[in-house]
């Protein structure tokens, strides 16, 4: 389970999230920030409910900028995120590489992230933490396509990827092919779905591929979930997958239960 799926909705509570994960017999939980909790308290909940913590997601927006002050702030945020991961006992962290709001040059922003992550990677390696970025959606996101990630990985050999199949589609790639290109570097994965339109519509956002996207529940949108699963099976991927839902058609609990049922059925079918 990805805590983000529940955290943005009114009924969210950290303890309830662990209880639901246990009830659904999920294999683990990805904490997206700490929600004002102490790492030790979250780790205790994990132990009490028998739900392992498998990843920690944090933000370091300063890395998007070229100046020394912002970059150092981003580096410090990354180091603190890695320290929290160690306290939580998780093996993997994820940095969502979001662009600044006024960005119109995604190549320049990618360069900024690369230079910042280079400074962080020795700290992550010393801590024994897998450091990943996500292929993040948006017209000007620095990491959307497999080629975007591979360009960074060529400069930072220890960099790993949290693969998001819905976001891969937003870069114009067939999702299974995108996964296959980066499979050996994938440390974690998000399943997501979108409704896709060739024309602008209310509630849809523009993406890199020139189309328009609105959040859907996994299995109800236009993303080829079967292709993703087949590519993972062909590559021998045996790590965690995360359930992500950004829409408002369902409550967080209903969305999670529906998505879990759909994915279990899909994996059993294939």
mmCIF file of C-alpha atoms in Angstrom:
data_model
loop_
_atom_site.group_PDB
_atom_site.id
_atom_site.type_symbol
_atom_site.label_atom_id
_atom_site.label_comp_id
_atom_site.label_asym_id
_atom_site.label_seq_id
_atom_site.Cartn_x
_atom_site.Cartn_y
_atom_site.Cartn_z
ATOM 1 C CA UNK A 1 0.000 0.000 0.000
ATOM 2 C CA UNK A 2 1.102 3.548 -0.721
ATOM 3 C CA UNK A 3 0.175 5.785 2.209
ATOM 4 C CA UNK A 4 -0.379 8.681 -0.213
ATOM 5 C CA UNK A 5 -3.489 6.967 -1.599
ATOM 6 C CA UNK A 6 -5.192 7.306 1.794
ATOM 7 C CA UNK A 7 -3.423 10.298 3.314
ATOM 8 C CA UNK A 8 -4.948 12.962 1.076
ATOM 9 C CA UNK A 9 -8.511 11.963 2.032
ATOM 10 C CA UNK A 10 -10.435 13.084 5.151
ATOM 11 C CA UNK A 11 -10.778 9.667 6.771
ATOM 12 C CA UNK A 12 -7.017 9.106 6.904
ATOM 13 C CA UNK A 13 -5.218 8.026 10.046
ATOM 14 C CA UNK A 14 -1.816 6.337 10.275
ATOM 15 C CA UNK A 15 -3.078 3.583 12.559
ATOM 16 C CA UNK A 16 -6.109 2.988 10.334
ATOM 17 C CA UNK A 17 -3.761 2.652 7.378
ATOM 18 C CA UNK A 18 -1.838 -0.149 9.089
ATOM 19 C CA UNK A 19 -5.088 -1.825 10.139
ATOM 20 C CA UNK A 20 -6.384 -1.782 6.565
ATOM 21 C CA UNK A 21 -3.092 -3.138 5.221
ATOM 22 C CA UNK A 22 -3.282 -6.011 7.688
ATOM 23 C CA UNK A 23 -6.950 -6.658 6.875
ATOM 24 C CA UNK A 24 -6.165 -6.825 3.144
ATOM 25 C CA UNK A 25 -3.154 -9.059 3.866
ATOM 26 C CA UNK A 26 -0.821 -6.731 1.988
ATOM 27 C CA UNK A 27 2.881 -7.546 1.962
ATOM 28 C CA UNK A 28 4.069 -4.093 2.959
ATOM 29 C CA UNK A 29 3.584 -0.356 3.249
ATOM 30 C CA UNK A 30 5.334 2.579 1.579
ATOM 31 C CA UNK A 31 5.384 5.611 3.859
ATOM 32 C CA UNK A 32 5.150 8.890 1.939
ATOM 33 C CA UNK A 33 6.533 11.260 4.596
ATOM 34 C CA UNK A 34 5.882 10.706 8.307
ATOM 35 C CA UNK A 35 2.571 12.574 8.820
ATOM 36 C CA UNK A 36 3.930 14.258 11.952
ATOM 37 C CA UNK A 37 4.716 10.882 13.510
ATOM 38 C CA UNK A 38 8.068 9.804 14.923
ATOM 39 C CA UNK A 39 9.897 7.072 12.972
ATOM 40 C CA UNK A 40 10.029 4.900 16.096
ATOM 41 C CA UNK A 41 6.251 5.158 16.545
ATOM 42 C CA UNK A 42 5.592 4.201 12.923
ATOM 43 C CA UNK A 43 7.990 1.287 13.211
ATOM 44 C CA UNK A 44 6.141 0.143 16.354
ATOM 45 C CA UNK A 45 2.804 0.244 14.476
ATOM 46 C CA UNK A 46 4.395 -1.793 11.696
ATOM 47 C CA UNK A 47 5.447 -4.431 14.208
ATOM 48 C CA UNK A 48 2.124 -4.388 16.068
ATOM 49 C CA UNK A 49 0.077 -4.942 12.901
ATOM 50 C CA UNK A 50 2.541 -7.288 11.211
ATOM 51 C CA UNK A 51 2.818 -5.031 8.163
ATOM 52 C CA UNK A 52 6.432 -4.502 7.029
ATOM 53 C CA UNK A 53 7.641 -1.054 6.021
ATOM 54 C CA UNK A 54 9.170 -1.509 2.574
ATOM 55 C CA UNK A 55 9.933 2.013 1.326
ATOM 56 C CA UNK A 56 10.060 5.642 2.405
ATOM 57 C CA UNK A 57 9.175 8.495 0.059
ATOM 58 C CA UNK A 58 10.263 12.067 0.738
ATOM 59 C CA UNK A 59 10.659 15.342 -1.135
ATOM 60 C CA UNK A 60 13.767 17.397 -1.880
ATOM 61 C CA UNK A 61 12.548 20.125 -4.212
ATOM 62 C CA UNK A 62 15.710 22.170 -3.819
ATOM 63 C CA UNK A 63 17.498 19.732 -6.144
ATOM 64 C CA UNK A 64 15.463 21.110 -9.046
ATOM 65 C CA UNK A 65 17.364 24.402 -8.910
ATOM 66 C CA UNK A 66 20.900 25.198 -10.121
ATOM 67 C CA UNK A 67 21.977 27.616 -7.378
ATOM 68 C CA UNK A 68 24.116 26.453 -4.481
ATOM 69 C CA UNK A 69 21.680 27.421 -1.711
ATOM 70 C CA UNK A 70 18.704 25.496 -3.101
ATOM 71 C CA UNK A 71 20.857 22.535 -4.073
ATOM 72 C CA UNK A 72 22.335 22.295 -0.593
ATOM 73 C CA UNK A 73 18.848 22.402 0.906
ATOM 74 C CA UNK A 74 17.858 19.552 -1.409
ATOM 75 C CA UNK A 75 20.944 17.560 -0.453
ATOM 76 C CA UNK A 76 20.202 18.094 3.236
ATOM 77 C CA UNK A 77 16.578 16.991 2.719
ATOM 78 C CA UNK A 78 17.795 13.837 0.985
ATOM 79 C CA UNK A 79 20.221 13.040 3.771
ATOM 80 C CA UNK A 80 17.481 13.476 6.359
ATOM 81 C CA UNK A 81 15.186 11.243 4.291
ATOM 82 C CA UNK A 82 17.856 8.560 4.205
ATOM 83 C CA UNK A 83 18.375 8.852 7.965
ATOM 84 C CA UNK A 84 14.628 8.409 8.489
ATOM 85 C CA UNK A 85 14.670 5.357 6.223
ATOM 86 C CA UNK A 86 17.349 3.817 8.432
ATOM 87 C CA UNK A 87 15.262 4.597 11.536
ATOM 88 C CA UNK A 88 12.207 3.017 9.905
ATOM 89 C CA UNK A 89 14.218 -0.023 8.864
ATOM 90 C CA UNK A 90 13.296 0.228 5.176
ATOM 91 C CA UNK A 91 15.698 -0.744 2.364
ATOM 92 C CA UNK A 92 14.549 1.765 -0.249
ATOM 93 C CA UNK A 93 13.794 5.473 -0.561
ATOM 94 C CA UNK A 94 12.070 7.287 -3.389
ATOM 95 C CA UNK A 95 12.519 10.887 -4.455
ATOM 96 C CA UNK A 96 9.719 12.245 -6.676
ATOM 97 C CA UNK A 97 11.649 14.578 -9.042
ATOM 98 C CA UNK A 98 9.026 17.277 -9.398
ATOM 99 C CA UNK A 99 9.870 20.332 -11.531
ATOM 100 C CA UNK A 100 9.430 23.919 -10.310
ATOM 101 C CA UNK A 101 6.021 25.415 -11.128
ATOM 102 C CA UNK A 102 7.496 27.853 -13.638
ATOM 103 C CA UNK A 103 9.654 25.232 -15.377
ATOM 104 C CA UNK A 104 9.644 24.979 -19.172
ATOM 105 C CA UNK A 105 13.009 23.259 -19.650
ATOM 106 C CA UNK A 106 12.884 19.706 -18.391
ATOM 107 C CA UNK A 107 16.387 18.873 -19.648
ATOM 108 C CA UNK A 108 17.866 21.644 -17.496
ATOM 109 C CA UNK A 109 15.907 20.456 -14.467
ATOM 110 C CA UNK A 110 17.097 16.890 -15.048
ATOM 111 C CA UNK A 111 20.672 18.167 -15.078
ATOM 112 C CA UNK A 112 20.062 19.924 -11.761
ATOM 113 C CA UNK A 113 18.687 16.742 -10.198
ATOM 114 C CA UNK A 114 21.573 14.674 -11.535
ATOM 115 C CA UNK A 115 24.175 17.001 -10.064
ATOM 116 C CA UNK A 116 22.412 17.030 -6.699
ATOM 117 C CA UNK A 117 21.871 13.271 -6.538
ATOM 118 C CA UNK A 118 25.556 12.731 -7.290
ATOM 119 C CA UNK A 119 26.290 14.463 -3.982
ATOM 120 C CA UNK A 120 23.727 12.367 -2.112
ATOM 121 C CA UNK A 121 24.537 8.911 -3.452
ATOM 122 C CA UNK A 122 27.646 8.223 -1.303
ATOM 123 C CA UNK A 123 25.568 8.991 1.801
ATOM 124 C CA UNK A 124 22.836 6.565 0.683
ATOM 125 C CA UNK A 125 25.369 3.888 -0.166
ATOM 126 C CA UNK A 126 27.094 4.198 3.201
ATOM 127 C CA UNK A 127 23.694 3.887 4.916
ATOM 128 C CA UNK A 128 22.854 0.758 2.909
ATOM 129 C CA UNK A 129 19.788 2.382 1.337
ATOM 130 C CA UNK A 130 18.628 1.928 -2.256
ATOM 131 C CA UNK A 131 18.112 5.447 -3.630
ATOM 132 C CA UNK A 132 15.448 5.681 -6.337
ATOM 133 C CA UNK A 133 13.756 8.344 -8.396
ATOM 134 C CA UNK A 134 10.322 7.945 -9.937
ATOM 135 C CA UNK A 135 9.382 8.479 -13.544
ATOM 136 C CA UNK A 136 7.233 11.465 -12.620
ATOM 137 C CA UNK A 137 4.329 12.808 -14.734
ATOM 138 C CA UNK A 138 4.042 16.230 -16.314
ATOM 139 C CA UNK A 139 4.842 18.222 -19.431
ATOM 140 C CA UNK A 140 8.091 19.476 -17.927
ATOM 141 C CA UNK A 141 8.952 16.681 -15.527
ATOM 142 C CA UNK A 142 12.669 15.834 -15.784
ATOM 143 C CA UNK A 143 12.096 12.077 -15.486
ATOM 144 C CA UNK A 144 9.187 10.625 -17.473
ATOM 145 C CA UNK A 145 10.533 8.235 -20.097
ATOM 146 C CA UNK A 146 12.880 5.290 -19.777
ATOM 147 C CA UNK A 147 15.457 7.310 -21.727
ATOM 148 C CA UNK A 148 15.245 10.105 -19.141
ATOM 149 C CA UNK A 149 16.116 7.701 -16.347
ATOM 150 C CA UNK A 150 18.804 5.861 -18.285
ATOM 151 C CA UNK A 151 20.561 9.151 -19.062
ATOM 152 C CA UNK A 152 20.836 9.838 -15.335
ATOM 153 C CA UNK A 153 21.747 6.273 -14.431
ATOM 154 C CA UNK A 154 24.643 6.365 -16.894
ATOM 155 C CA UNK A 155 26.135 9.178 -14.793
ATOM 156 C CA UNK A 156 25.096 7.750 -11.402
ATOM 157 C CA UNK A 157 25.634 3.970 -11.541
ATOM 158 C CA UNK A 158 24.040 3.323 -8.131
ATOM 159 C CA UNK A 159 20.828 5.199 -8.979
ATOM 160 C CA UNK A 160 17.740 3.001 -9.112
ATOM 161 C CA UNK A 161 14.184 3.503 -10.339
ATOM 162 C CA UNK A 162 10.740 3.335 -8.832
ATOM 163 C CA UNK A 163 8.837 2.452 -11.995
ATOM 164 C CA UNK A 164 5.334 3.926 -12.357
ATOM 165 C CA UNK A 165 3.430 2.312 -15.208
ATOM 166 C CA UNK A 166 0.832 5.062 -15.534
ATOM 167 C CA UNK A 167 3.489 7.731 -15.663
ATOM 168 C CA UNK A 168 5.446 5.762 -18.265
ATOM 169 C CA UNK A 169 2.427 5.951 -20.561
ATOM 170 C CA UNK A 170 2.276 9.730 -20.114
ATOM 171 C CA UNK A 171 5.672 9.952 -21.783
ATOM 172 C CA UNK A 172 4.359 8.269 -24.921
ATOM 173 C CA UNK A 173 5.814 4.823 -24.213
ATOM 174 C CA UNK A 174 4.066 1.474 -24.292
ATOM 175 C CA UNK A 175 4.167 0.569 -20.621
ATOM 176 C CA UNK A 176 5.485 -2.981 -20.936
ATOM 177 C CA UNK A 177 8.251 -1.891 -23.287
ATOM 178 C CA UNK A 178 9.162 0.963 -20.968
ATOM 179 C CA UNK A 179 9.516 -1.426 -18.031
ATOM 180 C CA UNK A 180 11.624 -3.833 -20.072
ATOM 181 C CA UNK A 181 14.099 -1.072 -20.964
ATOM 182 C CA UNK A 182 14.769 -0.253 -17.316
ATOM 183 C CA UNK A 183 13.960 -3.596 -15.657
ATOM 184 C CA UNK A 184 17.416 -4.303 -14.268
ATOM 185 C CA UNK A 185 17.387 -0.974 -12.414
ATOM 186 C CA UNK A 186 13.856 -1.183 -10.970
ATOM 187 C CA UNK A 187 13.895 -1.414 -7.185
ATOM 188 C CA UNK A 188 10.221 -0.646 -6.562
ATOM 189 C CA UNK A 189 7.098 -0.150 -8.686
ATOM 190 C CA UNK A 190 3.861 1.829 -8.664
ATOM 191 C CA UNK A 191 0.696 0.691 -10.401
ATOM 192 C CA UNK A 192 -1.537 3.585 -11.458
ATOM 193 C CA UNK A 193 -4.248 4.267 -14.013
ATOM 194 C CA UNK A 194 -5.401 7.235 -16.063
ATOM 195 C CA UNK A 195 -8.248 8.154 -18.356
ATOM 196 C CA UNK A 196 -6.561 9.512 -21.493
ATOM 197 C CA UNK A 197 -7.977 12.020 -23.964
ATOM 198 C CA UNK A 198 -6.571 13.339 -27.230
ATOM 199 C CA UNK A 199 -8.270 16.667 -26.492
ATOM 200 C CA UNK A 200 -8.349 18.977 -23.504
ATOM 201 C CA UNK A 201 -11.195 18.304 -21.080
ATOM 202 C CA UNK A 202 -12.178 19.664 -17.697
ATOM 203 C CA UNK A 203 -10.329 17.854 -14.935
ATOM 204 C CA UNK A 204 -7.613 16.542 -17.256
ATOM 205 C CA UNK A 205 -3.954 17.626 -17.207
ATOM 206 C CA UNK A 206 -1.536 17.938 -20.105
ATOM 207 C CA UNK A 207 1.305 15.439 -20.262
ATOM 208 C CA UNK A 208 4.583 15.037 -22.140
ATOM 209 C CA UNK A 209 3.030 12.951 -24.926
ATOM 210 C CA UNK A 210 0.679 15.802 -25.890
ATOM 211 C CA UNK A 211 -2.407 14.062 -24.521
ATOM 212 C CA UNK A 212 -4.587 14.846 -21.524
ATOM 213 C CA UNK A 213 -4.876 12.687 -18.410
ATOM 214 C CA UNK A 214 -7.262 12.293 -15.464
ATOM 215 C CA UNK A 215 -6.693 9.927 -12.537
ATOM 216 C CA UNK A 216 -8.535 6.592 -12.664
ATOM 217 C CA UNK A 217 -8.680 3.596 -10.373
ATOM 218 C CA UNK A 218 -6.333 0.786 -11.396
ATOM 219 C CA UNK A 219 -8.149 -1.382 -13.919
ATOM 220 C CA UNK A 220 -10.764 1.229 -14.846
ATOM 221 C CA UNK A 221 -8.677 3.562 -17.001
ATOM 222 C CA UNK A 222 -6.704 3.365 -20.242
ATOM 223 C CA UNK A 223 -3.345 2.073 -18.970
ATOM 224 C CA UNK A 224 -2.452 -1.438 -20.133
ATOM 225 C CA UNK A 225 -2.022 -3.159 -16.780
ATOM 226 C CA UNK A 226 -1.688 -6.591 -18.396
ATOM 227 C CA UNK A 227 1.272 -5.443 -20.462
ATOM 228 C CA UNK A 228 2.986 -4.210 -17.304
ATOM 229 C CA UNK A 229 2.464 -7.512 -15.494
ATOM 230 C CA UNK A 230 3.654 -9.550 -18.471
ATOM 231 C CA UNK A 231 6.812 -7.436 -18.763
ATOM 232 C CA UNK A 232 7.494 -7.855 -15.054
ATOM 233 C CA UNK A 233 7.036 -11.599 -15.282
ATOM 234 C CA UNK A 234 9.310 -11.824 -18.321
ATOM 235 C CA UNK A 235 12.005 -9.849 -16.496
ATOM 236 C CA UNK A 236 11.687 -11.938 -13.344
ATOM 237 C CA UNK A 237 10.673 -8.926 -11.257
ATOM 238 C CA UNK A 238 9.978 -10.180 -7.732
ATOM 239 C CA UNK A 239 10.014 -6.984 -5.675
ATOM 240 C CA UNK A 240 7.165 -4.902 -4.320
ATOM 241 C CA UNK A 241 4.439 -3.184 -6.310
ATOM 242 C CA UNK A 242 2.603 -0.199 -4.907
ATOM 243 C CA UNK A 243 -1.059 0.707 -5.322
ATOM 244 C CA UNK A 244 -1.543 4.381 -6.166
ATOM 245 C CA UNK A 245 -4.825 6.225 -6.670
ATOM 246 C CA UNK A 246 -5.106 9.996 -7.136
ATOM 247 C CA UNK A 247 -8.774 10.251 -8.108
ATOM 248 C CA UNK A 248 -11.885 11.294 -6.218
ATOM 249 C CA UNK A 249 -14.434 8.803 -7.551
ATOM 250 C CA UNK A 250 -13.915 6.504 -4.566
ATOM 251 C CA UNK A 251 -12.978 6.884 -0.939
ATOM 252 C CA UNK A 252 -9.429 5.860 -0.117
ATOM 253 C CA UNK A 253 -10.607 2.639 1.524
ATOM 254 C CA UNK A 254 -12.950 1.662 -1.311
ATOM 255 C CA UNK A 255 -10.282 2.449 -3.907
ATOM 256 C CA UNK A 256 -7.718 0.335 -2.106
ATOM 257 C CA UNK A 257 -10.016 -2.663 -1.734
ATOM 258 C CA UNK A 258 -11.103 -2.546 -5.380
ATOM 259 C CA UNK A 259 -7.530 -2.144 -6.644
ATOM 260 C CA UNK A 260 -6.213 -5.005 -4.509
ATOM 261 C CA UNK A 261 -8.969 -7.311 -5.755
ATOM 262 C CA UNK A 262 -8.307 -6.330 -9.371
ATOM 263 C CA UNK A 263 -4.532 -6.787 -9.185
ATOM 264 C CA UNK A 264 -4.720 -10.113 -7.378
ATOM 265 C CA UNK A 265 -7.099 -11.361 -10.040
ATOM 266 C CA UNK A 266 -4.860 -10.035 -12.814
ATOM 267 C CA UNK A 267 -1.685 -11.642 -11.464
ATOM 268 C CA UNK A 268 -3.530 -14.937 -10.949
ATOM 269 C CA UNK A 269 -4.857 -14.800 -14.519
ATOM 270 C CA UNK A 270 -1.448 -14.167 -16.076
#
